[in-house]
PDB file of C-alpha atoms in Angstrom:
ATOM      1  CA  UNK A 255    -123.348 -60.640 -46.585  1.00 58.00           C
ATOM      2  CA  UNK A 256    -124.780 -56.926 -45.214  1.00 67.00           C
ATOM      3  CA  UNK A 257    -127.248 -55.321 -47.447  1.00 92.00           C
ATOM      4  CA  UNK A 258    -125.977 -54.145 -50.865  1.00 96.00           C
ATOM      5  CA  UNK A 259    -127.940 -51.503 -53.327  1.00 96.00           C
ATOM      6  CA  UNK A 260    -127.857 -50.630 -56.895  1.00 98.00           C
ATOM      7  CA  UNK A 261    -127.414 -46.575 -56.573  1.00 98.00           C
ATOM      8  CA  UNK A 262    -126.316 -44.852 -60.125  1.00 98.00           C
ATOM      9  CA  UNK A 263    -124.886 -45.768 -63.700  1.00 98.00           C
ATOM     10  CA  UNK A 264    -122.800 -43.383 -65.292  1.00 98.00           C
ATOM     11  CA  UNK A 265    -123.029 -41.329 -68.021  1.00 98.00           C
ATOM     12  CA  UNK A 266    -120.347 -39.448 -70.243  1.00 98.00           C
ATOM     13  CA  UNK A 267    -121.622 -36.711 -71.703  1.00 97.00           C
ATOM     14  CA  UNK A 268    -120.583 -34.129 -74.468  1.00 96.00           C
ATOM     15  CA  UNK A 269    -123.938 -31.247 -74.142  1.00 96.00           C
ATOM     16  CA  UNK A 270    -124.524 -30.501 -70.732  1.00 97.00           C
ATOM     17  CA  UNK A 271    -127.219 -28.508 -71.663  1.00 96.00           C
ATOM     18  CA  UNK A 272    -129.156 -30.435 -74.147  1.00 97.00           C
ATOM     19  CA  UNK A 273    -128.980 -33.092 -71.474  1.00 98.00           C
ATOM     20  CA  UNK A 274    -129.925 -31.568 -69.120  1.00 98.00           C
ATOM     21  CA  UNK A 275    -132.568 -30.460 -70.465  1.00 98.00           C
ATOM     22  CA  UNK A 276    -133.967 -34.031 -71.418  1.00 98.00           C
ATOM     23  CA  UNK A 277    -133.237 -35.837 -67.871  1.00 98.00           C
ATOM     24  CA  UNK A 278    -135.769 -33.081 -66.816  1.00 98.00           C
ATOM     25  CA  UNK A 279    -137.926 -31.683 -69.165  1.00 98.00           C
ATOM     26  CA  UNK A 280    -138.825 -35.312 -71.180  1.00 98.00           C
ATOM     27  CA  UNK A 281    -138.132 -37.987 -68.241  1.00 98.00           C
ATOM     28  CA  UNK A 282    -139.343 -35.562 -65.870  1.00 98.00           C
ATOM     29  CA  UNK A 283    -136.573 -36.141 -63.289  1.00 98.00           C
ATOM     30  CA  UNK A 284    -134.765 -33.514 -60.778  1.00 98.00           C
ATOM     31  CA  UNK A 285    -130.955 -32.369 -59.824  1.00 98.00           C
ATOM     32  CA  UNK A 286    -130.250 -33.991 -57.017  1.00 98.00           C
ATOM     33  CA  UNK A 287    -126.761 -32.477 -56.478  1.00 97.00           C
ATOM     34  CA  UNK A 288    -123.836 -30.819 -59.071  1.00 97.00           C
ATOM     35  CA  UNK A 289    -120.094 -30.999 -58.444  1.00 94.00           C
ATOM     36  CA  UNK A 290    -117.300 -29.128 -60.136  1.00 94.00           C
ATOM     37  CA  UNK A 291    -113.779 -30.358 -59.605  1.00 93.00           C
ATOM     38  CA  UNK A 292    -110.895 -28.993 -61.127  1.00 92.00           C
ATOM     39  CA  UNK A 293    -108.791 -31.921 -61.889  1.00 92.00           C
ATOM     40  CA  UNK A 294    -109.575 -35.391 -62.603  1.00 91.00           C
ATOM     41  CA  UNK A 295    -110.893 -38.501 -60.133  1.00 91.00           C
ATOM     42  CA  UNK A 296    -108.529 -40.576 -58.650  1.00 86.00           C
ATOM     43  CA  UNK A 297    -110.970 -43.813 -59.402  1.00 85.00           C
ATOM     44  CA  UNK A 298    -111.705 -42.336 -63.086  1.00 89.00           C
ATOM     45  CA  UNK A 299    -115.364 -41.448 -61.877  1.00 89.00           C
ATOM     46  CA  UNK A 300    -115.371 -38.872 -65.295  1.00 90.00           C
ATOM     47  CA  UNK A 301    -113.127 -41.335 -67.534  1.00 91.00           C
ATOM     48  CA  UNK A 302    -109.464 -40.971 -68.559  1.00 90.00           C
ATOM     49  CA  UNK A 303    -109.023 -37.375 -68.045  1.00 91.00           C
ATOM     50  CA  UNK A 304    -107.111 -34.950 -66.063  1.00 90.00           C
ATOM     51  CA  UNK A 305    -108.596 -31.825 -66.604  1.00 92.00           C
ATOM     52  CA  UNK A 306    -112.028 -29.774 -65.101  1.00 94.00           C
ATOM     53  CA  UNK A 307    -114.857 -32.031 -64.945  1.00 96.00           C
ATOM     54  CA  UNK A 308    -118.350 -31.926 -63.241  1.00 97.00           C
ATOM     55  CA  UNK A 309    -120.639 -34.680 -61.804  1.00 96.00           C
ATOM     56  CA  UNK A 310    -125.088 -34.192 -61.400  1.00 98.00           C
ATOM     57  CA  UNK A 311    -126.855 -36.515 -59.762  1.00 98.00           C
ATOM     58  CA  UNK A 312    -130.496 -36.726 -61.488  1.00 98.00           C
ATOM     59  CA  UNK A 313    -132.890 -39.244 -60.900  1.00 98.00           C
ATOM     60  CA  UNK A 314    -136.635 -39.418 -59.574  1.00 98.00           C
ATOM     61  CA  UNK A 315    -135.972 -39.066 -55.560  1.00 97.00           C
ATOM     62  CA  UNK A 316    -133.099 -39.060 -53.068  1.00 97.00           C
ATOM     63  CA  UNK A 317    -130.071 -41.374 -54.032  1.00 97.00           C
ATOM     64  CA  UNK A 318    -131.202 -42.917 -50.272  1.00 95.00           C
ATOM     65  CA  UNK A 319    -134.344 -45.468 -52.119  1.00 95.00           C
ATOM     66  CA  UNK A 320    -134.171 -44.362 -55.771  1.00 97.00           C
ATOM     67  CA  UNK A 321    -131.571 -45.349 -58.627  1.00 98.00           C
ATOM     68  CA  UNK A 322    -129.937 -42.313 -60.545  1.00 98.00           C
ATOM     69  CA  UNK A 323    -127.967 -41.312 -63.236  1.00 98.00           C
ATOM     70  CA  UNK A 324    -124.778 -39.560 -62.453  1.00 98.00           C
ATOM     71  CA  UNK A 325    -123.794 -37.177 -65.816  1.00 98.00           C
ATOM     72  CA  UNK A 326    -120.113 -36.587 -65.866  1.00 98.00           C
ATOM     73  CA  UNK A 327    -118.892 -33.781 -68.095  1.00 97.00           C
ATOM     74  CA  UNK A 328    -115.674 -32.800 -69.139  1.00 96.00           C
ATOM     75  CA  UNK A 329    -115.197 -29.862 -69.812  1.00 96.00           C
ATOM     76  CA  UNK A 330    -112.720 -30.180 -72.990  1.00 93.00           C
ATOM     77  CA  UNK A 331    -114.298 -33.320 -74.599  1.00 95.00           C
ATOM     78  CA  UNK A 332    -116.467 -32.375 -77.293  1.00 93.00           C
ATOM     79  CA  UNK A 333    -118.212 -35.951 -77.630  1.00 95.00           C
ATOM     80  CA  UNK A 334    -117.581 -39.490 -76.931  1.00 97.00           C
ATOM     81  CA  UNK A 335    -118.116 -43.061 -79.239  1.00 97.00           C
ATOM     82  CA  UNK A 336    -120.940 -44.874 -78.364  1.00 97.00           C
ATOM     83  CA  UNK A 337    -119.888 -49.180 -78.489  1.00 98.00           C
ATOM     84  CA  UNK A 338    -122.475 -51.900 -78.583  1.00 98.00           C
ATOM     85  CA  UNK A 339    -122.150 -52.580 -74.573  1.00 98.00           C
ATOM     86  CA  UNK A 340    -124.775 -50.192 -72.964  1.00 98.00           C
ATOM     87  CA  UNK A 341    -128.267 -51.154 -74.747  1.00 98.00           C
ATOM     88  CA  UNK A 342    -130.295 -49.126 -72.442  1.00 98.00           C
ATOM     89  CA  UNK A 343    -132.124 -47.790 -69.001  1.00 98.00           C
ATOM     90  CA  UNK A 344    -135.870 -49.022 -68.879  1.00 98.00           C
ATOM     91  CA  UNK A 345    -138.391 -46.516 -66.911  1.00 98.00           C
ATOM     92  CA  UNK A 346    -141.988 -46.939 -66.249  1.00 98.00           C
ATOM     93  CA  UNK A 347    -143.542 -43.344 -66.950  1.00 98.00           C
ATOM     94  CA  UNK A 348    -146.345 -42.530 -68.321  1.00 97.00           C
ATOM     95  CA  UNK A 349    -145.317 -38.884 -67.632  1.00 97.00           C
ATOM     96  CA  UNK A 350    -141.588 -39.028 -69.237  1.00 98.00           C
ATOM     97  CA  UNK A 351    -143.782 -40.711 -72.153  1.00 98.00           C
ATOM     98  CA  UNK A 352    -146.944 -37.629 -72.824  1.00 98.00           C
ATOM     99  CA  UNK A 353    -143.424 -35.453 -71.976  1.00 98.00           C
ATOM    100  CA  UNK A 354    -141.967 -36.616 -75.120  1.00 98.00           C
ATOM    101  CA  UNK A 355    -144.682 -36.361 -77.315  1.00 97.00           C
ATOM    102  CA  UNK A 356    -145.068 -32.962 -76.134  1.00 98.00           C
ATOM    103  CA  UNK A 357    -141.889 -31.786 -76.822  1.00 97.00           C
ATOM    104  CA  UNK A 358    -141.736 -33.408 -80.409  1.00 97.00           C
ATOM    105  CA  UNK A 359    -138.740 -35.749 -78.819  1.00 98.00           C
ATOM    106  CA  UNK A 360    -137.840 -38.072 -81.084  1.00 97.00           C
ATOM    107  CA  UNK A 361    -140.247 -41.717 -80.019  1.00 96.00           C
ATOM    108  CA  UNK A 362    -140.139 -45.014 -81.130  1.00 96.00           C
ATOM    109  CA  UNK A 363    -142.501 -47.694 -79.998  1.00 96.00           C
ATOM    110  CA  UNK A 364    -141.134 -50.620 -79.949  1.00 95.00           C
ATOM    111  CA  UNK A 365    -143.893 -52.962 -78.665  1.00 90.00           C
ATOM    112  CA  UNK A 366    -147.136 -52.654 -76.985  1.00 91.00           C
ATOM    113  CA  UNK A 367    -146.730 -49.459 -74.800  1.00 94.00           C
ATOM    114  CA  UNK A 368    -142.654 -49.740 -74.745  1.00 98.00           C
ATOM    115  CA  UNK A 369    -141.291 -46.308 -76.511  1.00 98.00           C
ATOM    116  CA  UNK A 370    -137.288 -45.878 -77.351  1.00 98.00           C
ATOM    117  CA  UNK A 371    -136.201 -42.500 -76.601  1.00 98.00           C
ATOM    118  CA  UNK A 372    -132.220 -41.536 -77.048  1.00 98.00           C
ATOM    119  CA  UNK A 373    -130.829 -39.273 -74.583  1.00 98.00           C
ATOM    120  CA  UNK A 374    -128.085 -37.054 -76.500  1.00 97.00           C
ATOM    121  CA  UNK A 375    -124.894 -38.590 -76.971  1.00 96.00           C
ATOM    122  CA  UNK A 376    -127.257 -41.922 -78.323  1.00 97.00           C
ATOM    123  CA  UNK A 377    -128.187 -43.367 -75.481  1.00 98.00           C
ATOM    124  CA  UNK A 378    -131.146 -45.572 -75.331  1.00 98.00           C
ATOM    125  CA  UNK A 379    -134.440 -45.363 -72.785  1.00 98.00           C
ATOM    126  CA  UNK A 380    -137.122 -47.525 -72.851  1.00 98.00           C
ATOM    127  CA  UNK A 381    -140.480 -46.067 -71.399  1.00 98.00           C
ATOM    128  CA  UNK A 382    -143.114 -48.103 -70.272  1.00 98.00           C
ATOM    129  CA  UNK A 383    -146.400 -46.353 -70.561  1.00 97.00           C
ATOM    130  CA  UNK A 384    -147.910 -46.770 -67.722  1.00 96.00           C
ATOM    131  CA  UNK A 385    -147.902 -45.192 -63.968  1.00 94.00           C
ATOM    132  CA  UNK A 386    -144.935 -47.220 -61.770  1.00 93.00           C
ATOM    133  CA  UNK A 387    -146.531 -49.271 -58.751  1.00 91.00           C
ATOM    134  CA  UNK A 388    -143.119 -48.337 -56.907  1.00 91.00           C
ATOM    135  CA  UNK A 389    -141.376 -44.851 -55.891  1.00 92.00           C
ATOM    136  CA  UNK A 390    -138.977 -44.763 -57.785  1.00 96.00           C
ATOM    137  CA  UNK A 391    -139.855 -45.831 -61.863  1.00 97.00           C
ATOM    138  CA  UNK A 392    -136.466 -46.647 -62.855  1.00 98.00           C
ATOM    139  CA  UNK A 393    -137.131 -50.605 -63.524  1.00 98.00           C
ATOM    140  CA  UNK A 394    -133.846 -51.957 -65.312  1.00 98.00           C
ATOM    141  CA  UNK A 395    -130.477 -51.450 -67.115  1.00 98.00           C
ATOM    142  CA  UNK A 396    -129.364 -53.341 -69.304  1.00 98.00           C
ATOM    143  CA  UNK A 397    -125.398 -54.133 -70.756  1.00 98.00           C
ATOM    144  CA  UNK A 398    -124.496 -56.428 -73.357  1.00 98.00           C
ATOM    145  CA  UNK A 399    -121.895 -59.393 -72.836  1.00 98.00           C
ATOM    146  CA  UNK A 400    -120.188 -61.927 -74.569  1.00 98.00           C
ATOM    147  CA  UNK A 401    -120.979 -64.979 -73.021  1.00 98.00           C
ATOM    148  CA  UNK A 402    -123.929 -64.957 -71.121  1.00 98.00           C
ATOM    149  CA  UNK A 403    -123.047 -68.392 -68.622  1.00 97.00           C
ATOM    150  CA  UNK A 404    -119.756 -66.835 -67.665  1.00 97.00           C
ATOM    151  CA  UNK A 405    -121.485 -63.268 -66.899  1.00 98.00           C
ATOM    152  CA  UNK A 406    -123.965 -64.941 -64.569  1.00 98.00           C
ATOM    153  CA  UNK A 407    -121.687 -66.963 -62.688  1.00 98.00           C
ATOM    154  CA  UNK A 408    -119.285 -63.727 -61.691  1.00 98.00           C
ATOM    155  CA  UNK A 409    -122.471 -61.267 -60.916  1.00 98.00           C
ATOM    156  CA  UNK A 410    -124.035 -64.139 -59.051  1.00 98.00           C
ATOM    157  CA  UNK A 411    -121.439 -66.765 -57.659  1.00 97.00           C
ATOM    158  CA  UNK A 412    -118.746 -63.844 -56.607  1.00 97.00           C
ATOM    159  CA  UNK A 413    -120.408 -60.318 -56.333  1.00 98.00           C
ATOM    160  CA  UNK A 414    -123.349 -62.410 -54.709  1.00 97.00           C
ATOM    161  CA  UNK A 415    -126.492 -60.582 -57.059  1.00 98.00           C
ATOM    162  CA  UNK A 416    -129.434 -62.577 -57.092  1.00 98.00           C
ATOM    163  CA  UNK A 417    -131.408 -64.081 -60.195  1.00 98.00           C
ATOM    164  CA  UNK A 418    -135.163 -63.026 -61.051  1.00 98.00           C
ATOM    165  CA  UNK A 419    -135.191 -64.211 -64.409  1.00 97.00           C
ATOM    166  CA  UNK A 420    -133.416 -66.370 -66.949  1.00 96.00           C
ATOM    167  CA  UNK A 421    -134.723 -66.634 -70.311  1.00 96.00           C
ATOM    168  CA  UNK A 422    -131.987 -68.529 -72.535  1.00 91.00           C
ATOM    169  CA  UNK A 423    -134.199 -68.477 -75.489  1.00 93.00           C
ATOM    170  CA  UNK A 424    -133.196 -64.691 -75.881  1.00 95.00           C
ATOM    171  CA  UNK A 425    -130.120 -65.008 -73.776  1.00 97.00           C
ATOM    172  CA  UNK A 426    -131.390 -62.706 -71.061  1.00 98.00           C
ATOM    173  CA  UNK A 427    -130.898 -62.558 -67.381  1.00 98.00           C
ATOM    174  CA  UNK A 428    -132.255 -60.565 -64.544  1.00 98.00           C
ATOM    175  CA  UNK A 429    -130.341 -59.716 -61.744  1.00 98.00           C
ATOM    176  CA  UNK A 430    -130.239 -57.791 -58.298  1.00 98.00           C
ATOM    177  CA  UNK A 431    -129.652 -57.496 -54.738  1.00 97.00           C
ATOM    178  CA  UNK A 432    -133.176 -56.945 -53.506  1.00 96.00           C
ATOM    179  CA  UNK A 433    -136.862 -57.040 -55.329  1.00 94.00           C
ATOM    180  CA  UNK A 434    -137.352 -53.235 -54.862  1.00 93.00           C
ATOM    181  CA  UNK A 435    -133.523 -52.194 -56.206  1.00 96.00           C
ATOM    182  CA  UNK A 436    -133.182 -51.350 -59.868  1.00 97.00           C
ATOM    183  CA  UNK A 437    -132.406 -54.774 -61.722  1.00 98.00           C
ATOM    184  CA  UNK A 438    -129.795 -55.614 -63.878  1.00 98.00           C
ATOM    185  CA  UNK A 439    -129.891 -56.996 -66.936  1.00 98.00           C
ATOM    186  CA  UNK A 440    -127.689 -59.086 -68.721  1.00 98.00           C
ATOM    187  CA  UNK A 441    -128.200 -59.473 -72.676  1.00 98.00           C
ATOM    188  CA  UNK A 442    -125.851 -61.995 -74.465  1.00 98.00           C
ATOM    189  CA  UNK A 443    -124.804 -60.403 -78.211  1.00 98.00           C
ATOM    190  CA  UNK A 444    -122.676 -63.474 -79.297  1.00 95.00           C
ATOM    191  CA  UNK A 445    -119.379 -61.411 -79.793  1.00 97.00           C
ATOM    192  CA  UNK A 446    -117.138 -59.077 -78.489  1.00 98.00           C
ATOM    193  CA  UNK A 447    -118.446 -55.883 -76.180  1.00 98.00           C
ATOM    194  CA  UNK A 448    -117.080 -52.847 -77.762  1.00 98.00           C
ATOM    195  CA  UNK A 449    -117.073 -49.819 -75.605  1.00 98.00           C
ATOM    196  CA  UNK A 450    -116.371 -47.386 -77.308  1.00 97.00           C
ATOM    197  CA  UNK A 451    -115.195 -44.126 -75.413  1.00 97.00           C
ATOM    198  CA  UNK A 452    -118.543 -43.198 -74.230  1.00 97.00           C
ATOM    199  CA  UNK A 453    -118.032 -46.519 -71.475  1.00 96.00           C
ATOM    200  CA  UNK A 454    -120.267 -46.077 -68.520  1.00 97.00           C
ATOM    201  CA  UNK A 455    -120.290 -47.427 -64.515  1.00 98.00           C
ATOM    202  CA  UNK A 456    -122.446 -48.568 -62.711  1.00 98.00           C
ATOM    203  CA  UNK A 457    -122.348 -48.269 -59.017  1.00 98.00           C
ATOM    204  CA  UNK A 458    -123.394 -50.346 -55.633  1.00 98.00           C
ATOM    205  CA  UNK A 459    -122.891 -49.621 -52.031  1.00 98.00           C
ATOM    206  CA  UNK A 460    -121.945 -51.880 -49.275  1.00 97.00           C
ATOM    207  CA  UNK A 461    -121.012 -51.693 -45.693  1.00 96.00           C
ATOM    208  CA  UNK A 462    -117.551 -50.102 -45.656  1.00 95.00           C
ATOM    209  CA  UNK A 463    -116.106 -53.142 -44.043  1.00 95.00           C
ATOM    210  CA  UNK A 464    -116.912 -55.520 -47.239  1.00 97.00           C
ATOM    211  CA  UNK A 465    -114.672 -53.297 -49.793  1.00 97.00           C
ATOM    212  CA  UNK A 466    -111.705 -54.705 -49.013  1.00 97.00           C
ATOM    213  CA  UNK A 467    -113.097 -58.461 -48.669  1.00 97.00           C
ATOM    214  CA  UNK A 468    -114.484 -57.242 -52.226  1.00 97.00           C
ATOM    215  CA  UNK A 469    -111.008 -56.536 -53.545  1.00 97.00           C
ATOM    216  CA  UNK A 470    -109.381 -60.000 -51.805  1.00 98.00           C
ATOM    217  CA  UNK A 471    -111.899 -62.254 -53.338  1.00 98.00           C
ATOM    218  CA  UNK A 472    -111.236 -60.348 -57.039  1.00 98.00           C
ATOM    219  CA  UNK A 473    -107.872 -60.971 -56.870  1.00 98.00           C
ATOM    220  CA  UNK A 474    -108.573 -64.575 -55.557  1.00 97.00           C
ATOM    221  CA  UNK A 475    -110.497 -65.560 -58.389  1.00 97.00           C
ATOM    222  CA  UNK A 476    -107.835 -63.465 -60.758  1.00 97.00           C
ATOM    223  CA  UNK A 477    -110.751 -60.878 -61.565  1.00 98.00           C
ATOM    224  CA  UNK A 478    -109.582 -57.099 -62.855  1.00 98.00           C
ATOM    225  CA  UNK A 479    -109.273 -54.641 -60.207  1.00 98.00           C
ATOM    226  CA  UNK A 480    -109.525 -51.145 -61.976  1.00 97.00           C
ATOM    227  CA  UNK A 481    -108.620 -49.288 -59.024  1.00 96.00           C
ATOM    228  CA  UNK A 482    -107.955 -50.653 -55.449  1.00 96.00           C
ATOM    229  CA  UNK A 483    -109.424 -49.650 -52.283  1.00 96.00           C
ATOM    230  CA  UNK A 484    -109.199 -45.659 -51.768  1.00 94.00           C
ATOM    231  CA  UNK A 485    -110.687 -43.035 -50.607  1.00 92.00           C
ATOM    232  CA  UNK A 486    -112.523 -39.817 -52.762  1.00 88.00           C
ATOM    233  CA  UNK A 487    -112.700 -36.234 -51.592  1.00 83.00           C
ATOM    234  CA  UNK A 488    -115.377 -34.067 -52.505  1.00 81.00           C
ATOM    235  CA  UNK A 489    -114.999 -30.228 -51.562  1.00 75.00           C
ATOM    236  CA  UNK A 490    -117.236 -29.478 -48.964  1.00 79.00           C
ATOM    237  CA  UNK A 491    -118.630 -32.918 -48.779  1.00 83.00           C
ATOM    238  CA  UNK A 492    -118.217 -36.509 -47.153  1.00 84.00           C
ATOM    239  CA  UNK A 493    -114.943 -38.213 -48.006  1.00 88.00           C
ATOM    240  CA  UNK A 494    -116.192 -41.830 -49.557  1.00 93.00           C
ATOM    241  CA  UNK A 495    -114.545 -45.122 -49.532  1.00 95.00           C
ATOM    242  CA  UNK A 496    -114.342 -47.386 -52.995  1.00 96.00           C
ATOM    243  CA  UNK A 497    -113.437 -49.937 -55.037  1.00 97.00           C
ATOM    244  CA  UNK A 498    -113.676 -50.275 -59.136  1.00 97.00           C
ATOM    245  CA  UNK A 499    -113.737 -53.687 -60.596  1.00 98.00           C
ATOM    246  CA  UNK A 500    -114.199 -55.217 -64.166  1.00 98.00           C
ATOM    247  CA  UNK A 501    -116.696 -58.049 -65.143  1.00 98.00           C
ATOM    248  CA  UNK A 502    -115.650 -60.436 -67.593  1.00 98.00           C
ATOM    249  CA  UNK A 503    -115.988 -57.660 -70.525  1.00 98.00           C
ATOM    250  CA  UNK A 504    -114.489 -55.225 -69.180  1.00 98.00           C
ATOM    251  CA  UNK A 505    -118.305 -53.694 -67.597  1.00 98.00           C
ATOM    252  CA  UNK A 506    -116.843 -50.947 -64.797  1.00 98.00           C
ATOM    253  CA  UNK A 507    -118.443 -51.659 -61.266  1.00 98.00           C
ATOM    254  CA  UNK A 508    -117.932 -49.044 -58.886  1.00 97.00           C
ATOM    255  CA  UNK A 509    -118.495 -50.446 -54.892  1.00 98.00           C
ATOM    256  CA  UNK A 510    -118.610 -47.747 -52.412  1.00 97.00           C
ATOM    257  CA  UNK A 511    -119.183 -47.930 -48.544  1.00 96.00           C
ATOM    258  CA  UNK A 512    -122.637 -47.129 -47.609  1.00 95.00           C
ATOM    259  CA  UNK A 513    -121.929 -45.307 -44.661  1.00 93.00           C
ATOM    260  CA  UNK A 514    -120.047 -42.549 -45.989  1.00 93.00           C
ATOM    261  CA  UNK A 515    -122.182 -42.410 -49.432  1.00 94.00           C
ATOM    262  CA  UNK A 516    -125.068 -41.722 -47.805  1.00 95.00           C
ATOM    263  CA  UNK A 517    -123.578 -38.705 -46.262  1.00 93.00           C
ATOM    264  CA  UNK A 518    -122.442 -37.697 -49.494  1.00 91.00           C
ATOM    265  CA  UNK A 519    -125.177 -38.212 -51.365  1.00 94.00           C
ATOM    266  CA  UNK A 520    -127.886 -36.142 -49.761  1.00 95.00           C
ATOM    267  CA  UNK A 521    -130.255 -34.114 -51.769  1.00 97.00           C
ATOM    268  CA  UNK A 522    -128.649 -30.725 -52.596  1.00 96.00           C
ATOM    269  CA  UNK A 523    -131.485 -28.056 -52.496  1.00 97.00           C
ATOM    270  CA  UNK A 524    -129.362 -25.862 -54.648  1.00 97.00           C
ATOM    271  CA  UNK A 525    -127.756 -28.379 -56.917  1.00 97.00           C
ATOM    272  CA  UNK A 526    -130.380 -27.460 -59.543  1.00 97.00           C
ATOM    273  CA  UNK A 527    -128.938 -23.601 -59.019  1.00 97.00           C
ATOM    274  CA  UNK A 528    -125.202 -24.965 -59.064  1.00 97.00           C
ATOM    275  CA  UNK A 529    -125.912 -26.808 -62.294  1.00 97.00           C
ATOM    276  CA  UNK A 530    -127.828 -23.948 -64.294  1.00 97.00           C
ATOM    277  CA  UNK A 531    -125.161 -21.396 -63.107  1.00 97.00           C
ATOM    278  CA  UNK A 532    -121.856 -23.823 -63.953  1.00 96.00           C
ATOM    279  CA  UNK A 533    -123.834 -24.052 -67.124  1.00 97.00           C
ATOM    280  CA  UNK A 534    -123.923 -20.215 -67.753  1.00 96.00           C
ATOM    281  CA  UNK A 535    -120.691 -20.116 -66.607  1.00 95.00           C
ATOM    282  CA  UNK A 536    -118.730 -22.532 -69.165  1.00 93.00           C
ATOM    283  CA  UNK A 537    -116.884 -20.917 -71.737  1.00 91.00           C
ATOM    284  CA  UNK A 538    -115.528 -24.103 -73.115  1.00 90.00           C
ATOM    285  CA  UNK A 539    -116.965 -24.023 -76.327  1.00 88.00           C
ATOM    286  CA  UNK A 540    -116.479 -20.058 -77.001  1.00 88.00           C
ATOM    287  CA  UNK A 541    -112.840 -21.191 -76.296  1.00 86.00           C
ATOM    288  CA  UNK A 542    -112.404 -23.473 -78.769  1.00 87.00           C
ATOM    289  CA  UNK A 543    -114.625 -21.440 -81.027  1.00 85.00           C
ATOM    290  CA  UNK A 544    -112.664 -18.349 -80.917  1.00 89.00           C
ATOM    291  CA  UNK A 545    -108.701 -20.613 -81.703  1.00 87.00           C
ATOM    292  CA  UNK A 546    -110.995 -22.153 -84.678  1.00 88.00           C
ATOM    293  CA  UNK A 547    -110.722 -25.431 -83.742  1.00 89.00           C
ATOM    294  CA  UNK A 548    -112.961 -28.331 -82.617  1.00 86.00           C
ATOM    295  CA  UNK A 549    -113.253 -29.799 -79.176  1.00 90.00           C
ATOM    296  CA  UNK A 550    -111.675 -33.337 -79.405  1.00 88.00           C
ATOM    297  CA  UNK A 551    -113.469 -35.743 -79.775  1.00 89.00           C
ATOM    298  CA  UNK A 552    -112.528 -38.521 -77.041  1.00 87.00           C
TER     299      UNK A 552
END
């Protein structure tokens, strides 16, 4: 098997702005690029919806050696309904942590040095306080599933991920496809996972060539393809090859080839710019404003 990474999970979001403003101002990362497209993803990158949409990469270094979060906004979705399946991002930051407190965000410790901090929209961080011994400080995410034994075999046994840790005294298991990657976690709840509309992604890269051996083996083993093989345009930018699968409840997993997403995914020098001027520039809420009349809610 060629070298696989962990790269981005995604994020629905309903305030662009007051997210935004925590990815950088409390965890203390940067924009790594912004995107505005004008009609919906053919691989539902931004969900089930067809209208204007944006994507910004943020994260603590290039998308080359650091995981990110990708923040998808739609422009006429005023918020989204969180389900018990994401349980959280972990980051080791003492910075994102003295941030916080700083700002008067909302902190939690939950053990020793561990502080919950929800991103808006009710998304959970954990910050360990303390400086990262690697680059890039973003340590773990973590999704809920139903049955832990039959999570582990399809991350492990088909999409090949290796296992750190297994601790079945509190159903947990650690997973990834290289020491230095961002790990995945796997947390057994003992019933259904509920996702809500807010439903993230998450997102690995392989060698172009493996996408379709992906797709054979999923359909093999009678595993949910979400969308088959295709390819993504983005204006201006590198046209990427994908594939979106389904784990056993209903987790999206986004493969794309490496070669082409590295391309793509290069740091944007202005994509802090793009962002703050898309954000001066949306009149989305002064639309719905002025008719009297809520955004809808997703």
């Amino acid at each position: 098997m060629g070298a696989r990474r962990a790269l981005h999970f995604v994020f629905k979001v309903a305030d662009r702005a007051q997210t935004v403003h925590f990815y950088r101002e409390v965890l203390g990362m940067r924009v790594l690029r912004h995107e505005e497209f004008e009609e919906g993803c053919k691989a539902t990158c931004n969900g089930p919806y067809d209208g204007k949409w944006s994507k910004t990469m943020v994260g603590y270094g290039p998308e080359d050696d650091h995981f990110v979060a990708e923040l998808t906004y739609n422009y006429g979705v005023g918020d989204y309904r969180l389900g018990n399946d994401f349980l959280g991002v972990t980051v080791v930051s003492h910075q994102a942590v003295s941030n916080a407190k700083k700002l008067e965000w909302p902190l939690k410790e939950t053990s020793g040095g561990i502080y919950l901090v929800e991103a808006p929209g009710g998304y959970k961080f954990y910050l360990e306080d303390r400086e990262s011994p690697k680059p890039d400080p973003v340590l773990k995410v973590t999704l809920a599933v139903s049955s832990l034994p039959r999570s582990v075999a399809f991350w492990s046994k088909l999409l090949g991920m290796k296992i750190y840790q297994e601790d079945e005294s509190q159903q947990r298991v650690l997973l990834s496809y290289a020491e230095d990657q961002c790990k995945l976690e796997l947390q057994g709840i003992g019933q259904a996972v509920d996702h809500g509309t807010a439903f993230g992604r998450i997102a690995f890269s392989c060698p172009k060539e493996q996408l379709l051996d992906i797709e054979a083996l999923m359909k093999k083993e009678n595993q949910k393809i979400l969308t088959p093989f295709v390819s993504l345009d983005t204006p201006g930018k590198a046209t990427v090859q994908v594939v979106i699968l389904a784990d056993p409840d209903g987790h999206e997993i986004c493969f794309v080839g490496d070669e082409g997403f590295r391309e793509l995914s290069k740091v944007d020098p202005n994509g802090g710019k793009l962002l703050d001027e898309a954000m001066v520039a949306d009149r989305s809420n002064e639309w719905f404003a002025k008719r009297n009349i809520a955004k809808p809610s997703a």
